[in-house]
């Protein structure tokens, strides 16, 4: 008896410290217990940060493999973790990604799907999140772990390896992947998943594949797993030797240039960048992901850089002696395929929280959080004297570009446009003219959303971003079909803002179903659809490589393509809509759309051949052998351009 009593007490203690839940219930309960601290550098020093639930909700399309297990758990948790029904798995994952980006990677959405095509539909979105380093939690259903009913509906059988499932497609496009074959695996995997989602270096999609039988299995989980936890984003300072080297280089610089990337936004360093640029007299160019870090009216803002950048920023990049790249991976559009700033007179400093990016392009690495390290640089460079002539040069080039903007974006019937020779004008409006109309009818707090094709290039060159949160373009993966779903996610993240989507007819036809979801959820977005009768951007690229137009514009394809009534289609999805035939009519329609309480689509036909030229170059390989004279000439020019690349 003396021995049995303590054993009995020990068993009671163990029982009290556990709770019996299904794997699905435990997963959902854990998600509900995670919170995020919205700290800036100042907040973290003052201890005044606010907290919110880390996971804002779940997009779910239920089916075979997730309706019984995860579906039951989500139903019970609706008050803490709302579930939203979507119309397409790829679309809902795009919306979740856009939500996380609009929240500067500090709040996350979850997506769950069925076993087979529902799961694989999300692979494209996972790749998009991976390329853009954006957090996304994917919970696809999976086949039975016990294999009793094999082959179950939608199961993929690999004859030589029964462990392989359709969800293995997620492994190369996930930052962390696990298949939960036993319910107790959650105890290890869930904390690692959250750590990955919030890691500023390793941030990206997490996939937890959930076999449908395991979803329903119960386990005695430790109560401690579900204790509320507040998470913080790490803000490491620079290593002293790297900081000293960067400071020495910047002190010597006569013509420094800053390139601001997406990391400036995710670090919440936009205000710090503004102060640093102003105090140091350094012009700031922006990547696609970095655009909006400074308002276009900032005295040191010079616009986008690279293949899709402004002429002002690209000229300054060629002339600069030191370039400080902040929070950017410097992909080939930014560097014009390594020809933009590869001169012998130039030095590159890469300020990035990831050492993988900080060492690119033979740069002087400066590893650390953007906001934290900018404060360190500000202190160390307090006595540096900027060159007024360089600041004046940047201001002049930007002024000249803004004058060009006014000409390019004017209504073709306006007096400004009439000053342009009539031979250069087209009967149909250009993309630039449409964007000018949208901008004139937008407010400073509005958000523009776009992805893929020619429109992101026109936006990067021409859109006058009013500051952080007003420019949302997915160009890291350049994924057609992101636009409308992404706008839904942006609206859910920023319900007080008006959200404008600019999208081509090609992308709209690829994925438009979340327009119906926006109507269903009461999340109003305004879609401006530019119908250029095909894939206009790729047609221009095709012609630019010496090829004839082929299989891009509908007129160059097999068959007889119909004149699609996109406005009628949007109306059938529940949105309000109209067709317009001129820039003036578009501006009037935009005013009506702003007054609408429901999602609104405006269709306008545009010229597929016209785009804004900034004189940049992009490495697109041209066939070395061709019977086409145009391709032969293009290859000769390409070979000469290749000589500008350092290696």
Coordinates of C-alpha atoms in Angstrom, one line a residue:
X1 CA 0.0 0.0 0.0
X2 CA 2.8 2.4 0.8
X3 CA 4.2 1.9 -2.7
X4 CA 0.8 2.0 -4.4
X5 CA -0.3 5.4 -3.1
X6 CA 2.4 7.5 -4.7
X7 CA 2.0 5.6 -7.9
X8 CA -1.7 6.4 -7.9
X9 CA -1.0 10.1 -7.2
X10 CA 1.6 10.2 -10.0
X11 CA -1.0 8.7 -12.5
X12 CA -3.5 11.4 -11.4
X13 CA -0.9 14.1 -12.0
X14 CA -0.1 12.8 -15.4
X15 CA -3.8 12.5 -16.3
X16 CA -4.3 16.1 -15.2
X17 CA -1.5 17.4 -17.4
X18 CA -2.9 15.8 -20.6
X19 CA -6.0 16.3 -22.7
X20 CA -7.4 13.7 -25.0
X21 CA -8.0 15.1 -28.5
X22 CA -8.0 14.0 -32.1
X23 CA -5.0 15.0 -34.1
X24 CA -7.2 17.5 -35.9
X25 CA -8.6 19.0 -32.7
X26 CA -5.1 19.3 -31.2
X27 CA -3.8 21.0 -34.4
X28 CA -6.6 23.6 -34.4
X29 CA -6.3 24.1 -30.6
X30 CA -2.6 24.8 -31.0
X31 CA -3.1 27.3 -33.8
X32 CA -5.6 29.2 -31.7
X33 CA -3.1 29.5 -28.9
X34 CA -0.4 31.3 -31.0
X35 CA -0.1 35.1 -30.8
X36 CA 2.2 37.7 -32.5
X37 CA 3.7 40.8 -31.1
X38 CA 3.5 43.7 -33.5
X39 CA 6.7 45.3 -32.4
X40 CA 8.7 47.9 -34.2
X41 CA 12.3 48.7 -33.1
X42 CA 10.9 51.5 -30.9
X43 CA 8.1 49.3 -29.5
X44 CA 10.6 46.5 -28.6
X45 CA 12.8 49.0 -26.7
X46 CA 9.8 50.5 -24.9
X47 CA 7.9 47.3 -24.2
X48 CA 4.7 48.8 -25.7
X49 CA 4.0 46.2 -28.4
X50 CA 0.4 44.9 -29.1
X51 CA -0.5 41.3 -29.7
X52 CA -3.0 39.6 -32.0
X53 CA -3.8 36.0 -32.9
X54 CA -1.0 34.8 -35.2
X55 CA -3.4 32.8 -37.4
X56 CA -6.2 35.0 -38.8
X57 CA -8.3 32.3 -40.3
X58 CA -8.6 29.2 -42.5
X59 CA -9.5 29.0 -46.2
X60 CA -11.0 25.6 -46.7
X61 CA -12.4 23.6 -49.6
X62 CA -13.6 20.4 -48.0
X63 CA -13.5 17.1 -49.8
X64 CA -12.5 13.5 -49.4
X65 CA -9.6 13.5 -46.9
X66 CA -10.3 16.6 -44.8
X67 CA -14.0 17.1 -44.3
X68 CA -14.5 14.5 -41.5
X69 CA -11.3 15.2 -39.5
X70 CA -10.1 18.8 -39.9
X71 CA -13.6 19.9 -40.9
X72 CA -15.0 18.7 -37.5
X73 CA -12.2 20.5 -35.6
X74 CA -12.6 23.8 -37.5
X75 CA -16.4 23.8 -36.9
X76 CA -15.9 23.7 -33.2
X77 CA -13.3 26.5 -33.3
X78 CA -15.1 29.1 -35.5
X79 CA -15.3 31.8 -32.8
X80 CA -11.5 31.8 -32.5
X81 CA -10.4 30.7 -36.0
X82 CA -12.9 31.5 -38.7
X83 CA -13.2 29.3 -41.7
X84 CA -13.8 30.8 -45.2
X85 CA -15.0 28.8 -48.2
X86 CA -13.3 29.5 -51.4
X87 CA -13.9 28.4 -55.0
X88 CA -10.5 27.2 -56.1
X89 CA -7.6 25.8 -54.0
X90 CA -4.9 27.7 -55.9
X91 CA -7.0 30.9 -55.6
X92 CA -7.6 30.5 -51.9
X93 CA -3.9 29.9 -51.3
X94 CA -3.0 33.0 -53.3
X95 CA -5.4 35.0 -51.2
X96 CA -3.8 33.7 -48.0
X97 CA -0.3 34.6 -49.3
X98 CA -1.5 38.1 -50.2
X99 CA -3.0 38.5 -46.7
X100 CA 0.4 37.6 -45.2
X101 CA 2.3 40.0 -47.4
X102 CA -0.2 42.9 -46.7
X103 CA 0.4 42.1 -43.0
X104 CA 4.2 42.3 -43.5
X105 CA 4.5 38.6 -42.7
X106 CA 3.2 39.1 -39.2
X107 CA -0.2 37.3 -39.5
X108 CA -0.8 34.1 -41.4
X109 CA -3.7 32.3 -43.0
X110 CA -4.1 28.5 -43.2
X111 CA -5.4 26.5 -46.2
X112 CA -6.8 23.0 -46.1
X113 CA -7.8 20.8 -49.0
X114 CA -8.8 17.3 -49.9
X115 CA -6.5 14.4 -50.8
X116 CA -5.9 14.5 -54.5
X117 CA -6.4 17.4 -57.0
X118 CA -7.5 19.7 -54.2
X119 CA -4.0 19.3 -52.7
X120 CA -2.0 19.5 -55.9
X121 CA -4.0 22.6 -56.9
X122 CA -2.1 24.4 -54.1
X123 CA 1.4 23.4 -55.3
X124 CA 1.7 26.5 -57.6
X125 CA 0.7 28.8 -54.7
X126 CA 3.3 27.1 -52.5
X127 CA 6.0 27.7 -55.1
X128 CA 4.8 31.4 -55.2
X129 CA 5.1 31.7 -51.4
X130 CA 8.5 30.0 -51.5
X131 CA 9.9 32.3 -54.2
X132 CA 8.6 35.4 -52.4
X133 CA 9.6 34.3 -48.9
X134 CA 6.0 34.6 -47.6
X135 CA 4.4 32.6 -44.8
X136 CA 1.6 30.1 -45.6
X137 CA 0.4 27.1 -43.7
X138 CA -0.9 24.3 -45.9
X139 CA -2.8 21.4 -44.5
X140 CA -3.6 19.1 -47.5
X141 CA -5.4 15.8 -46.8
X142 CA -3.4 12.7 -47.5
X143 CA -4.1 8.9 -48.1
X144 CA -4.5 6.5 -45.2
X145 CA -1.4 6.0 -43.1
X146 CA -2.6 2.5 -42.0
X147 CA -3.0 1.6 -45.8
X148 CA -6.0 -0.5 -45.0
X149 CA -8.3 0.8 -47.8
X150 CA -5.4 1.3 -50.3
X151 CA -5.7 2.4 -53.0
X152 CA -8.2 4.9 -51.6
X153 CA -10.0 7.4 -53.8
X154 CA -7.6 9.9 -55.3
X155 CA -4.5 8.1 -54.1
X156 CA -1.5 8.0 -56.3
X157 CA 0.2 4.6 -56.3
X158 CA 3.9 4.4 -56.8
X159 CA 4.6 0.8 -57.6
X160 CA 8.1 0.8 -56.0
X161 CA 7.5 3.0 -53.0
X162 CA 4.2 3.0 -51.2
X163 CA 5.2 5.9 -49.0
X164 CA 5.1 8.4 -51.9
X165 CA 1.9 10.4 -52.1
X166 CA 0.6 13.3 -54.2
X167 CA 1.5 15.6 -51.3
X168 CA 5.2 14.9 -51.9
X169 CA 4.9 17.5 -54.7
X170 CA 5.0 20.1 -51.9
X171 CA 8.5 19.1 -50.6
X172 CA 10.6 21.1 -53.1
X173 CA 8.3 24.2 -52.7
X174 CA 8.0 24.1 -48.9
X175 CA 10.4 25.5 -46.3
X176 CA 9.3 22.8 -43.9
X177 CA 7.4 19.7 -44.8
X178 CA 6.1 16.8 -42.7
X179 CA 3.6 14.1 -43.1
X180 CA 1.8 13.5 -39.8
X181 CA 1.6 9.7 -39.7
X182 CA 1.0 9.5 -35.9
X183 CA -1.0 12.0 -33.9
X184 CA 1.9 12.6 -31.4
X185 CA 4.1 13.9 -34.2
X186 CA 2.3 17.2 -33.8
X187 CA 4.1 17.8 -30.5
X188 CA 7.4 18.2 -32.4
X189 CA 6.2 19.4 -35.8
X190 CA 3.9 22.3 -34.8
X191 CA 6.5 24.4 -32.9
X192 CA 8.9 23.9 -35.8
X193 CA 6.2 24.9 -38.3
X194 CA 5.5 28.1 -36.5
X195 CA 9.2 28.9 -36.0
X196 CA 9.7 28.5 -39.8
X197 CA 6.7 30.7 -40.7
X198 CA 8.1 33.5 -38.5
X199 CA 11.8 33.1 -39.2
X200 CA 12.8 36.3 -41.1
X201 CA 15.5 34.3 -42.9
X202 CA 13.8 31.0 -43.6
X203 CA 10.3 32.3 -43.9
X204 CA 8.1 30.6 -46.5
X205 CA 5.4 28.0 -46.9
X206 CA 5.0 25.1 -44.4
X207 CA 3.2 22.0 -45.4
X208 CA 1.8 19.5 -43.0
X209 CA 0.3 16.6 -44.9
X210 CA -2.5 15.0 -42.9
X211 CA -3.5 11.4 -43.6
X212 CA -7.2 11.2 -43.2
X213 CA -7.2 8.3 -40.7
X214 CA -4.7 10.0 -38.5
X215 CA -6.8 13.2 -38.5
X216 CA -9.5 11.3 -36.6
X217 CA -7.2 9.4 -34.2
X218 CA -7.0 10.5 -30.5
X219 CA -4.0 11.0 -28.3
X220 CA -3.4 12.2 -24.7
X221 CA -1.6 15.5 -25.6
X222 CA 0.3 17.5 -22.9
X223 CA -1.7 20.5 -21.8
X224 CA 1.4 22.6 -22.1
X225 CA 1.3 22.3 -25.9
X226 CA -1.8 24.5 -25.9
X227 CA -0.6 27.2 -23.5
X228 CA -0.9 30.7 -25.2
X229 CA 2.4 31.8 -26.6
X230 CA 3.4 35.2 -27.9
X231 CA 5.9 35.2 -30.8
X232 CA 8.3 38.0 -31.8
X233 CA 10.2 38.6 -35.0
X234 CA 14.0 38.5 -34.5
X235 CA 15.9 41.7 -35.1
X236 CA 19.6 40.9 -35.1
X237 CA 22.1 43.7 -35.2
X238 CA 25.1 43.7 -37.6
X239 CA 28.3 42.0 -36.7
X240 CA 30.8 44.8 -35.7
X241 CA 33.4 44.0 -38.3
X242 CA 30.9 43.9 -41.1
X243 CA 29.4 47.1 -39.9
X244 CA 32.7 48.8 -39.7
X245 CA 33.6 47.8 -43.3
X246 CA 30.3 49.0 -44.6
X247 CA 30.6 52.4 -42.8
X248 CA 34.1 52.9 -44.1
X249 CA 32.9 52.3 -47.7
X250 CA 29.9 54.6 -47.3
X251 CA 32.1 57.4 -45.9
X252 CA 34.3 57.3 -49.0
X253 CA 31.3 57.2 -51.4
X254 CA 30.7 60.3 -53.5
X255 CA 27.8 58.9 -55.5
X256 CA 26.0 56.3 -53.3
X257 CA 22.7 54.8 -54.2
X258 CA 20.3 52.7 -52.1
X259 CA 18.2 49.9 -53.6
X260 CA 15.3 49.1 -51.3
X261 CA 13.8 45.6 -51.4
X262 CA 10.9 43.8 -49.8
X263 CA 12.9 43.3 -46.7
X264 CA 12.5 47.0 -45.9
X265 CA 8.7 46.5 -45.6
X266 CA 8.9 43.2 -43.7
X267 CA 11.4 44.8 -41.2
X268 CA 9.0 47.7 -40.8
X269 CA 12.0 49.9 -41.7
X270 CA 10.3 52.3 -44.2
X271 CA 10.4 55.2 -41.7
X272 CA 14.1 54.4 -40.8
X273 CA 15.0 54.3 -44.5
X274 CA 13.3 57.7 -45.1
X275 CA 15.2 59.3 -42.3
X276 CA 18.5 57.7 -43.3
X277 CA 18.2 58.7 -47.0
X278 CA 17.3 62.3 -46.1
X279 CA 20.1 62.7 -43.5
X280 CA 22.7 61.1 -45.8
X281 CA 21.5 62.7 -49.0
X282 CA 21.3 59.3 -50.8
X283 CA 18.8 58.6 -53.6
X284 CA 16.6 55.5 -53.2
X285 CA 15.6 53.2 -56.0
X286 CA 13.1 50.4 -55.3
X287 CA 12.6 46.8 -56.5
X288 CA 9.2 45.4 -57.3
X289 CA 8.9 44.1 -53.7
X290 CA 10.4 47.2 -52.3
X291 CA 8.2 49.7 -54.1
X292 CA 6.3 52.0 -51.8
X293 CA 9.0 51.9 -49.1
X294 CA 9.2 55.7 -49.8
X295 CA 6.3 57.8 -51.2
X296 CA 6.9 58.9 -54.7
X297 CA 7.0 62.5 -53.5
X298 CA 10.0 61.8 -51.1
X299 CA 12.8 64.1 -52.1
X300 CA 15.2 61.2 -52.5
X301 CA 12.9 58.7 -54.2
X302 CA 13.9 57.9 -57.8
X303 CA 11.4 55.1 -58.6
X304 CA 11.8 51.5 -59.7
X305 CA 15.1 50.0 -60.8
X306 CA 16.1 47.4 -63.4
X307 CA 14.4 46.0 -66.4
X308 CA 11.0 47.4 -65.3
X309 CA 12.5 50.4 -63.6
X310 CA 12.6 54.2 -64.3
X311 CA 15.2 55.7 -66.5
X312 CA 16.2 57.9 -63.6
X313 CA 17.0 55.0 -61.2
X314 CA 18.8 53.0 -63.9
X315 CA 21.0 55.9 -64.9
X316 CA 21.9 56.6 -61.3
X317 CA 22.7 52.9 -60.8
X318 CA 25.3 53.1 -63.7
X319 CA 26.9 56.2 -62.3
X320 CA 26.9 55.3 -58.6
X321 CA 30.2 54.4 -56.9
X322 CA 28.7 52.5 -53.9
X323 CA 25.3 50.7 -53.9
X324 CA 23.7 49.8 -50.6
X325 CA 21.1 47.1 -51.3
X326 CA 18.7 46.6 -48.4
X327 CA 16.5 43.6 -48.1
X328 CA 16.7 42.4 -51.7
X329 CA 17.9 39.2 -53.3
X330 CA 18.9 41.2 -56.4
X331 CA 17.3 38.9 -59.0
X332 CA 17.9 39.4 -62.7
X333 CA 15.2 41.9 -63.3
X334 CA 16.7 44.2 -60.7
X335 CA 20.3 43.9 -62.0
X336 CA 19.3 43.8 -65.7
X337 CA 20.8 40.3 -65.8
X338 CA 24.0 41.5 -64.0
X339 CA 24.7 44.4 -66.4
X340 CA 23.1 47.4 -64.5
X341 CA 25.9 48.0 -61.9
X342 CA 28.9 45.8 -62.7
X343 CA 31.4 48.6 -63.4
X344 CA 34.9 48.4 -62.1
X345 CA 34.3 51.7 -60.3
X346 CA 31.4 50.3 -58.2
X347 CA 31.2 48.5 -54.9
X348 CA 28.1 46.7 -53.6
X349 CA 27.0 46.4 -49.9
X350 CA 24.2 43.9 -49.3
X351 CA 22.3 44.6 -46.1
X352 CA 20.1 41.5 -45.6
X353 CA 19.0 39.4 -42.7
X354 CA 19.9 36.3 -44.7
X355 CA 23.6 35.5 -45.2
X356 CA 22.5 33.6 -48.4
X357 CA 21.4 36.9 -50.0
X358 CA 24.0 39.2 -48.3
X359 CA 26.9 37.5 -50.1
X360 CA 25.4 37.6 -53.6
X361 CA 27.1 39.4 -56.5
X362 CA 30.5 39.5 -54.7
X363 CA 29.0 42.0 -52.3
X364 CA 30.4 43.2 -49.0
X365 CA 27.9 41.4 -46.7
X366 CA 26.1 43.2 -43.9
X367 CA 23.9 40.6 -42.2
X368 CA 21.2 41.9 -39.9
X369 CA 17.6 43.2 -39.5
X370 CA 17.1 46.2 -41.9
X371 CA 15.6 48.6 -39.3
X372 CA 18.1 47.7 -36.6
X373 CA 21.1 48.0 -38.9
X374 CA 19.9 51.2 -40.5
X375 CA 19.9 52.7 -37.0
X376 CA 23.4 51.5 -36.5
X377 CA 24.5 53.0 -39.8
X378 CA 22.7 56.3 -38.9
X379 CA 24.7 56.6 -35.8
X380 CA 28.0 55.6 -37.4
X381 CA 27.6 58.0 -40.3
X382 CA 26.4 61.0 -38.4
X383 CA 29.4 63.1 -39.4
X384 CA 29.4 62.1 -43.1
X385 CA 29.0 64.9 -45.6
X386 CA 26.8 64.2 -48.6
X387 CA 27.6 65.6 -52.1
X388 CA 25.0 68.3 -53.1
X389 CA 25.8 67.8 -56.7
X390 CA 24.9 64.1 -56.5
X391 CA 21.6 64.9 -54.8
X392 CA 20.9 67.5 -57.5
X393 CA 21.6 65.0 -60.2
X394 CA 19.2 62.5 -58.7
X395 CA 16.5 65.2 -58.4
X396 CA 16.9 66.3 -62.0
X397 CA 16.7 62.8 -63.4
X398 CA 13.6 62.0 -61.3
X399 CA 12.0 65.3 -62.5
X400 CA 12.7 64.4 -66.1
X401 CA 11.1 60.9 -65.5
X402 CA 8.0 62.5 -63.9
X403 CA 7.6 64.7 -67.0
X404 CA 7.7 61.5 -69.1
X405 CA 5.2 59.9 -66.8
X406 CA 2.8 62.7 -67.4
X407 CA 3.0 62.3 -71.1
X408 CA 2.8 58.5 -71.1
X409 CA -0.2 58.3 -68.7
X410 CA -2.3 61.1 -70.1
X411 CA -5.7 60.6 -71.7
X412 CA -5.0 60.3 -75.4
X413 CA -7.6 62.9 -76.1
X414 CA -6.2 65.4 -73.6
X415 CA -4.1 68.5 -74.6
X416 CA -1.0 66.9 -73.1
X417 CA -1.4 63.8 -75.3
X418 CA -2.2 66.0 -78.3
X419 CA 1.4 67.4 -78.0
X420 CA 2.6 63.9 -78.9
X421 CA 3.0 63.2 -82.7
X422 CA -0.2 61.5 -83.8
X423 CA 1.8 58.8 -85.6
X424 CA 2.9 57.4 -82.3
X425 CA -0.6 57.1 -80.9
X426 CA -2.8 54.0 -81.2
X427 CA -6.5 53.8 -81.7
X428 CA -6.8 51.8 -78.5
X429 CA -5.4 53.1 -75.2
X430 CA -2.1 51.8 -73.9
X431 CA -1.6 50.1 -70.5
X432 CA 0.1 53.3 -69.3
X433 CA -2.9 55.4 -70.1
X434 CA -5.2 53.0 -68.3
X435 CA -2.9 53.1 -65.2
X436 CA -2.9 56.9 -65.4
X437 CA -6.7 56.9 -65.2
X438 CA -6.7 54.5 -62.3
X439 CA -4.2 56.7 -60.5
X440 CA -6.1 59.9 -61.1
X441 CA -9.2 58.3 -59.6
X442 CA -7.4 56.8 -56.6
X443 CA -6.9 58.1 -53.1
X444 CA -3.6 58.1 -51.2
X445 CA -4.6 55.1 -49.0
X446 CA -5.8 52.9 -51.9
X447 CA -3.9 49.7 -52.8
X448 CA -3.1 48.6 -56.4
X449 CA -2.7 44.8 -56.9
X450 CA -1.2 43.0 -59.9
X451 CA 0.9 40.1 -61.0
X452 CA 2.6 38.7 -64.1
X453 CA 2.7 39.9 -67.7
X454 CA 3.3 43.4 -68.9
X455 CA 1.3 45.3 -66.3
X456 CA 3.7 44.8 -63.4
X457 CA 6.4 46.3 -65.6
X458 CA 4.3 49.4 -66.4
X459 CA 3.3 49.7 -62.7
X460 CA 6.9 49.4 -61.5
X461 CA 7.9 52.2 -63.9
X462 CA 4.9 54.4 -63.7
X463 CA 2.7 53.9 -60.6
X464 CA 3.1 56.7 -58.1
X465 CA 3.1 54.7 -54.8
X466 CA 2.0 56.8 -51.9
X467 CA 3.9 54.9 -49.3
X468 CA 4.0 51.5 -47.5
X469 CA 1.0 49.3 -48.1
X470 CA -0.2 51.0 -51.2
X471 CA 1.6 48.8 -53.8
X472 CA 1.0 45.1 -54.0
X473 CA 2.6 43.3 -57.0
X474 CA 3.6 39.7 -57.1
X475 CA 6.6 39.4 -59.4
X476 CA 8.9 37.0 -57.6
X477 CA 7.1 34.1 -59.2
X478 CA 5.3 36.1 -61.8
X479 CA 2.2 34.0 -61.5
X480 CA -0.8 34.6 -63.8
X481 CA -4.0 34.2 -61.9
X482 CA -2.8 35.7 -58.6
X483 CA -4.4 39.1 -59.2
X484 CA -8.0 38.7 -58.1
X485 CA -7.4 36.1 -55.4
X486 CA -4.5 38.3 -54.2
X487 CA -6.7 41.3 -54.1
X488 CA -9.2 39.4 -51.9
X489 CA -6.4 38.6 -49.4
X490 CA -5.3 42.3 -49.4
X491 CA -8.8 43.5 -48.7
X492 CA -9.2 41.0 -45.9
X493 CA -5.9 42.3 -44.4
X494 CA -6.8 46.0 -45.0
X495 CA -10.6 46.3 -44.9
X496 CA -10.6 50.1 -44.6
X497 CA -8.7 50.5 -47.9
X498 CA -10.0 50.5 -51.4
X499 CA -8.3 47.8 -53.4
X500 CA -7.8 48.1 -57.2
X501 CA -6.8 45.1 -59.3
X502 CA -5.4 45.7 -62.8
X503 CA -5.4 42.5 -64.7
X504 CA -5.2 41.3 -68.4
X505 CA -7.7 39.2 -70.1
X506 CA -5.2 36.2 -70.1
X507 CA -4.7 36.2 -66.4
X508 CA -8.5 36.7 -65.8
X509 CA -9.3 33.7 -67.8
X510 CA -6.8 31.6 -65.9
X511 CA -8.2 32.2 -62.5
X512 CA -11.2 34.5 -61.7
X513 CA -13.3 32.4 -59.3
X514 CA -12.3 34.3 -56.2
X515 CA -14.2 37.3 -57.6
X516 CA -17.3 35.3 -56.5
X517 CA -15.7 34.6 -53.2
X518 CA -15.2 38.4 -52.7
X519 CA -18.9 39.0 -53.3
X520 CA -19.8 36.1 -51.0
X521 CA -17.6 37.4 -48.1
X522 CA -18.6 41.1 -48.6
X523 CA -14.9 42.0 -49.4
X524 CA -15.3 44.6 -52.1
X525 CA -12.5 44.9 -54.7
X526 CA -12.5 46.9 -58.0
X527 CA -11.1 45.0 -61.0
X528 CA -9.9 46.9 -64.1
X529 CA -9.6 44.4 -66.8
X530 CA -7.5 45.3 -69.8
X531 CA -8.5 43.2 -72.8
X532 CA -5.7 43.1 -75.4
X533 CA -7.0 39.9 -77.0
X534 CA -4.4 37.5 -75.8
X535 CA -1.0 37.3 -74.0
X536 CA 0.2 40.8 -75.0
X537 CA 3.4 40.8 -72.9
X538 CA 4.7 37.5 -74.2
X539 CA 3.8 38.5 -77.8
X540 CA 6.0 41.6 -77.4
X541 CA 8.8 39.5 -76.0
X542 CA 8.3 37.0 -78.9
X543 CA 8.6 39.8 -81.5
X544 CA 11.5 41.3 -79.7
X545 CA 13.5 38.1 -80.1
X546 CA 13.0 38.3 -83.9
X547 CA 10.1 35.8 -84.0
X548 CA 6.8 36.3 -85.7
X549 CA 3.7 36.6 -83.6
X550 CA 2.6 33.0 -82.9
X551 CA 0.2 31.4 -80.4
X552 CA 0.0 34.5 -78.1
X553 CA -2.5 37.0 -79.4
X554 CA -5.8 35.3 -80.2
X555 CA -5.5 36.4 -83.8
X556 CA -2.3 34.4 -84.1
X557 CA -3.8 31.2 -82.7
X558 CA -5.6 28.2 -84.2
X559 CA -9.3 28.5 -84.1
X560 CA -11.8 31.3 -84.0
X561 CA -11.7 32.9 -80.5
X562 CA -14.9 34.6 -79.4
X563 CA -15.1 38.2 -78.3
X564 CA -15.6 37.5 -74.6
X565 CA -17.9 39.7 -72.7
X566 CA -15.9 39.9 -69.4
X567 CA -18.3 42.4 -67.9
X568 CA -21.2 39.9 -68.4
X569 CA -19.1 37.1 -66.9
X570 CA -18.3 39.2 -63.8
X571 CA -21.9 40.0 -63.4
X572 CA -22.7 36.3 -63.5
X573 CA -20.3 35.8 -60.6
X574 CA -22.3 38.4 -58.6
X575 CA -20.1 41.5 -59.1
X576 CA -21.3 44.7 -60.6
X577 CA -19.7 45.5 -63.9
X578 CA -19.6 47.5 -67.1
X579 CA -17.7 47.9 -70.4
X580 CA -16.1 51.2 -71.3
X581 CA -14.6 52.4 -74.6
X582 CA -12.3 55.3 -73.6
X583 CA -10.1 56.6 -70.9
X584 CA -12.6 59.3 -70.0
X585 CA -15.3 56.7 -69.7
X586 CA -13.0 54.6 -67.6
X587 CA -12.5 57.4 -65.1
X588 CA -16.2 57.9 -64.8
X589 CA -16.7 54.2 -64.2
X590 CA -14.0 54.2 -61.6
X591 CA -16.0 56.9 -59.7
X592 CA -19.1 54.7 -59.8
X593 CA -17.0 51.7 -58.7
X594 CA -15.7 53.6 -55.7
X595 CA -19.3 54.3 -54.5
X596 CA -20.3 50.6 -54.9
X597 CA -20.5 48.4 -51.9
X598 CA -20.0 45.3 -54.0
X599 CA -17.0 44.1 -56.0
X600 CA -16.9 45.9 -59.4
X601 CA -15.3 45.0 -62.7
X602 CA -14.6 47.5 -65.5
X603 CA -13.6 46.1 -68.9
X604 CA -11.7 48.2 -71.4
X605 CA -9.9 47.1 -74.7
X606 CA -6.3 48.1 -74.9
X607 CA -3.4 48.0 -77.4
X608 CA -1.3 44.8 -77.1
X609 CA 1.7 46.2 -78.9
X610 CA 2.6 49.4 -76.9
X611 CA 4.7 49.4 -73.8
X612 CA 6.9 51.9 -72.0
X613 CA 10.6 51.7 -73.0
X614 CA 13.3 52.5 -70.5
X615 CA 16.3 51.4 -72.5
X616 CA 17.0 48.4 -70.2
X617 CA 18.2 44.9 -71.2
X618 CA 17.1 41.5 -70.0
X619 CA 18.9 38.2 -70.8
X620 CA 16.5 36.1 -72.9
X621 CA 18.4 33.5 -74.8
X622 CA 18.1 33.7 -78.6
X623 CA 18.5 30.6 -80.8
X624 CA 22.0 30.4 -82.2
X625 CA 20.6 28.8 -85.4
X626 CA 17.4 29.8 -87.2
X627 CA 16.0 30.2 -90.6
X628 CA 14.3 33.4 -89.6
X629 CA 16.2 36.6 -90.5
X630 CA 14.7 38.4 -87.6
X631 CA 16.0 35.7 -85.1
X632 CA 19.4 35.9 -86.8
X633 CA 19.6 39.6 -86.3
X634 CA 18.3 39.4 -82.7
X635 CA 21.0 36.8 -81.9
X636 CA 23.7 39.1 -83.2
X637 CA 22.5 41.9 -81.0
X638 CA 22.1 39.5 -78.1
X639 CA 25.7 38.3 -78.4
X640 CA 26.9 41.9 -78.1
X641 CA 24.8 42.6 -75.1
X642 CA 26.1 39.4 -73.4
X643 CA 29.6 41.0 -73.4
X644 CA 28.4 43.5 -70.8
X645 CA 27.9 40.7 -68.2
X646 CA 30.9 40.3 -65.9
X647 CA 30.7 36.5 -66.0

